[in-house]
Coordinates of C-alpha atoms in Angstrom, one line a residue:
X1 CA 125.1 83.5 77.3
X2 CA 122.8 80.5 77.0
X3 CA 123.6 80.1 73.3
X4 CA 127.4 80.3 74.0
X5 CA 127.1 77.7 76.7
X6 CA 125.2 75.4 74.4
X7 CA 127.7 75.9 71.6
X8 CA 130.6 75.1 73.9
X9 CA 128.8 72.0 75.1
X10 CA 128.2 70.9 71.5
X11 CA 131.9 71.6 70.6
X12 CA 133.1 69.7 73.6
X13 CA 130.9 66.8 72.7
X14 CA 132.5 66.7 69.2
X15 CA 136.0 66.5 70.6
X16 CA 135.3 63.7 73.1
X17 CA 135.1 60.0 72.1
X18 CA 131.6 58.6 71.6
X19 CA 130.4 56.2 74.3
X20 CA 128.8 52.9 73.5
X21 CA 125.2 52.1 74.3
X22 CA 126.3 49.8 77.1
X23 CA 128.5 52.4 78.6
X24 CA 125.7 55.0 78.6
X25 CA 123.4 52.5 80.3
X26 CA 126.0 51.8 83.0
X27 CA 126.4 55.6 83.5
X28 CA 122.7 56.3 84.0
X29 CA 122.3 53.3 86.3
X30 CA 124.9 54.7 88.8
X31 CA 123.6 56.8 91.7
X32 CA 124.2 60.5 91.8
X33 CA 127.6 61.7 93.0
X34 CA 126.2 63.5 96.0
X35 CA 124.2 60.5 97.0
X36 CA 127.2 58.2 96.8
X37 CA 129.3 60.6 99.0
X38 CA 126.7 62.0 101.5
X39 CA 124.2 59.1 101.7
X40 CA 120.4 59.3 101.2
X41 CA 118.8 62.8 101.8
X42 CA 115.2 63.9 102.0
X43 CA 114.3 67.1 100.3
X44 CA 112.4 69.6 102.4
X45 CA 108.9 70.5 101.3
X46 CA 108.4 73.9 99.7
X47 CA 106.4 76.6 101.5
X48 CA 102.8 77.2 100.3
X49 CA 100.1 79.8 101.0
X50 CA 98.2 77.3 103.1
X51 CA 101.3 76.9 105.3
X52 CA 101.5 80.6 106.0
X53 CA 97.7 80.9 106.6
X54 CA 97.8 77.9 109.0
X55 CA 100.8 79.3 110.9
X56 CA 99.3 82.7 111.1
X57 CA 96.0 81.3 112.4
X58 CA 97.9 79.4 115.1
X59 CA 99.9 82.4 116.2
X60 CA 96.8 84.6 116.4
X61 CA 95.0 82.0 118.5
X62 CA 97.9 82.0 120.9
X63 CA 98.0 85.8 120.8
X64 CA 94.3 86.0 121.7
X65 CA 94.7 83.5 124.5
X66 CA 97.5 85.7 126.0
X67 CA 95.3 88.8 125.4
X68 CA 92.6 87.3 127.6
X69 CA 95.1 87.0 130.5
X70 CA 96.3 90.5 129.9
X71 CA 92.8 91.9 129.8
X72 CA 92.0 90.6 133.3
X73 CA 95.5 91.3 134.7
X74 CA 96.5 94.6 133.0
X75 CA 99.5 95.0 135.4
X76 CA 101.3 92.3 133.4
X77 CA 101.3 94.5 130.3
X78 CA 104.6 96.3 130.9
X79 CA 106.7 93.2 131.8
X80 CA 105.1 91.3 128.9
X81 CA 105.9 94.1 126.5
X82 CA 109.6 94.1 127.5
X83 CA 109.9 90.3 127.1
X84 CA 108.0 90.4 123.8
X85 CA 110.4 93.2 122.6
X86 CA 113.4 91.1 123.3
X87 CA 111.9 88.0 121.7
X88 CA 110.8 90.1 118.7
X89 CA 114.4 91.4 118.1
X90 CA 115.8 87.9 118.5
X91 CA 113.4 86.5 115.9
X92 CA 113.9 89.4 113.5
X93 CA 117.7 88.9 113.4
X94 CA 117.8 85.1 113.4
X95 CA 118.8 83.6 110.1
X96 CA 116.8 80.4 110.7
X97 CA 113.2 80.7 112.1
X98 CA 112.6 79.3 115.6
X99 CA 109.1 78.0 116.1
X100 CA 109.5 78.1 119.9
X101 CA 110.7 81.7 120.0
X102 CA 108.0 82.8 117.6
X103 CA 105.3 81.1 119.7
X104 CA 106.8 82.7 122.9
X105 CA 106.6 86.1 121.3
X106 CA 102.9 85.5 120.5
X107 CA 102.2 84.6 124.1
X108 CA 103.9 87.7 125.7
X109 CA 102.7 90.0 122.9
X110 CA 99.2 88.8 123.5
X111 CA 99.4 89.5 127.3
X112 CA 100.7 93.0 126.5
X113 CA 98.0 93.6 123.9
X114 CA 95.2 92.5 126.3
X115 CA 96.6 94.7 129.1
X116 CA 96.9 97.8 127.0
X117 CA 93.5 97.3 125.4
X118 CA 91.9 97.0 128.9
X119 CA 93.5 100.2 130.0
X120 CA 92.3 102.1 126.9
X121 CA 88.8 100.5 127.2
X122 CA 88.5 101.7 130.8
X123 CA 89.1 105.3 129.6
X124 CA 87.1 105.2 126.4
X125 CA 84.3 102.7 126.3
X126 CA 84.0 100.8 123.0
X127 CA 87.4 101.9 121.7
X128 CA 88.8 98.4 121.4
X129 CA 86.0 97.3 119.1
X130 CA 86.5 100.4 117.0
X131 CA 90.2 99.7 116.7
X132 CA 89.7 96.0 115.9
X133 CA 87.2 96.8 113.1
X134 CA 89.5 99.6 111.7
X135 CA 92.5 97.2 111.7
X136 CA 90.5 94.5 109.8
X137 CA 89.3 97.1 107.3
X138 CA 92.8 98.4 106.6
X139 CA 94.0 94.8 106.3
X140 CA 91.3 94.0 103.8
X141 CA 91.9 97.1 101.8
X142 CA 95.7 96.5 101.5
X143 CA 95.1 92.8 100.7
X144 CA 92.7 93.9 97.9
X145 CA 95.2 96.4 96.5
X146 CA 97.9 93.7 96.5
X147 CA 95.8 90.9 95.0
X148 CA 93.5 92.8 92.5
X149 CA 95.4 96.0 91.7
X150 CA 98.8 94.4 91.6
X151 CA 100.4 96.9 94.1
X152 CA 104.1 95.9 94.5
X153 CA 107.1 97.6 96.0
X154 CA 110.4 98.0 94.0
X155 CA 113.8 97.8 95.6
X156 CA 114.0 101.6 96.2
X157 CA 110.6 101.6 97.9
X158 CA 111.6 98.7 100.1
X159 CA 114.7 100.6 101.2
X160 CA 112.7 103.6 102.0
X161 CA 110.2 101.6 104.0
X162 CA 113.0 99.8 105.9
X163 CA 114.6 103.2 106.8
X164 CA 111.2 104.7 107.7
X165 CA 110.1 101.8 109.9
X166 CA 113.5 101.6 111.5
X167 CA 113.5 105.3 112.3
X168 CA 110.1 105.1 113.8
X169 CA 111.1 102.1 115.9
X170 CA 114.0 104.1 117.3
X171 CA 111.8 107.1 118.0
X172 CA 109.2 105.0 119.8
X173 CA 111.9 103.4 122.1
X174 CA 113.3 106.8 122.9
X175 CA 109.9 108.4 123.4
X176 CA 108.9 105.4 125.6
X177 CA 111.9 106.0 127.8
X178 CA 111.1 109.7 128.1
X179 CA 107.5 109.0 129.0
X180 CA 108.5 106.5 131.7
X181 CA 110.9 108.9 133.4
X182 CA 108.8 112.0 133.1
X183 CA 105.3 110.5 133.6
X184 CA 104.0 112.2 130.4
X185 CA 103.3 111.1 126.9
X186 CA 106.7 112.2 125.7
X187 CA 106.9 113.9 122.3
X188 CA 103.4 112.7 121.5
X189 CA 101.9 114.9 124.1
X190 CA 103.5 118.1 122.8
X191 CA 100.7 120.5 121.8
X192 CA 100.7 122.1 118.4
X193 CA 98.5 124.7 116.9
X194 CA 97.3 124.4 113.3
X195 CA 94.5 126.2 111.4
X196 CA 92.9 127.4 114.6
X197 CA 93.0 124.0 116.2
X198 CA 95.0 122.7 119.1
X199 CA 95.9 119.1 119.2
X200 CA 98.8 116.9 120.4
X201 CA 101.7 116.0 118.1
X202 CA 100.7 112.4 118.7
X203 CA 97.9 112.8 116.2
X204 CA 100.3 113.6 113.4
X205 CA 102.7 110.8 114.5
X206 CA 99.8 108.4 114.8
X207 CA 98.6 109.1 111.2
X208 CA 102.1 108.7 109.8
X209 CA 102.7 105.5 111.8
X210 CA 99.3 104.0 110.7
X211 CA 100.2 104.7 107.0
X212 CA 103.6 103.1 107.5
X213 CA 102.0 100.0 109.2
X214 CA 99.5 99.7 106.3
X215 CA 102.2 99.9 103.7
X216 CA 104.3 97.3 105.6
X217 CA 101.4 94.9 105.0
X218 CA 102.2 95.1 101.3
X219 CA 105.8 94.2 102.0
X220 CA 104.6 91.2 104.0
X221 CA 102.3 90.0 101.3
X222 CA 105.1 90.4 98.7
X223 CA 107.5 88.5 100.9
X224 CA 105.0 85.6 101.2
X225 CA 104.3 85.7 97.4
X226 CA 108.0 85.6 96.5
X227 CA 108.7 82.9 99.0
X228 CA 106.0 80.6 97.5
X229 CA 107.2 81.3 94.0
X230 CA 110.8 80.6 94.8
X231 CA 109.8 77.5 96.7
X232 CA 111.7 78.3 99.9
X233 CA 111.6 75.6 102.6
X234 CA 108.3 75.2 104.5
X235 CA 109.9 76.1 107.9
X236 CA 110.1 79.8 106.7
X237 CA 106.3 79.9 106.8
X238 CA 106.7 80.5 110.5
X239 CA 108.8 83.6 109.8
X240 CA 106.2 84.9 107.3
X241 CA 103.4 84.4 109.8
X242 CA 105.5 86.1 112.5
X243 CA 106.2 89.1 110.3
X244 CA 102.5 89.4 109.4
X245 CA 101.4 89.2 113.1
X246 CA 103.9 91.9 114.1
X247 CA 102.6 94.3 111.5
X248 CA 99.0 93.7 112.4
X249 CA 99.7 94.2 116.1
X250 CA 101.6 97.4 115.3
X251 CA 98.7 98.6 113.1
X252 CA 96.1 97.8 115.8
X253 CA 98.1 99.7 118.5
X254 CA 98.6 102.8 116.3
X255 CA 94.9 102.9 115.4
X256 CA 93.9 102.4 119.1
X257 CA 96.1 105.3 120.1
X258 CA 94.9 107.5 117.2
X259 CA 91.3 106.9 118.0
X260 CA 92.0 107.8 121.7
X261 CA 93.2 111.2 120.6
X262 CA 90.0 111.9 118.8
X263 CA 87.8 110.4 121.6
X264 CA 89.7 112.6 124.0

């Protein structure tokens, strides 16, 4: 197709009258058509890896500040979680990233994270440190697989991941409602018997969710890489940082809950 276009351009050039040197100079001296009609415009800077890293660091600093509040006032965990859920959904479906909404999500998600961590720590001493270290290890492994082993997801794998993560999100919301009304752990607390062992269904669910969260990190890395290569506007670095933060928080909570089953 490129050769055909070039040939057509050459043929069209043969059929049109030849312009003089003065006419060519006058043509090149004129401003671009879009500048003449729309006025001067400033091109937006393209996103870089440093932009994403900086935004991610800012969001996690805000998240940790909120976590300190939640740690000392665990009663704020539930209302903070509901607000963070709403803000998370709004950010996820917005076409244009909103810095204010993303920062607001980090604040309330941090309060929830600190509160839930304090509750788990009160029941199982040292579990928060274990969960943090495990989360960092999983993050490091997935980053190494992405960077050095070239692990990438194709279109079919991306669709599968979107369906799997969406299905798990719906299950979590329904199970949370059941747990709130029944005062139990919902489907996670259902006991199962396997190979002479009795353990709650939450162990299996936790393992599956942890694997999904870890694989979602690959999707986040790939989204950032493609964004930088395609030179998307710098403002989208907020959305990339938001996505990475959501995945890491999800991974931490699943690991925290999974460890609690084994500690129990």
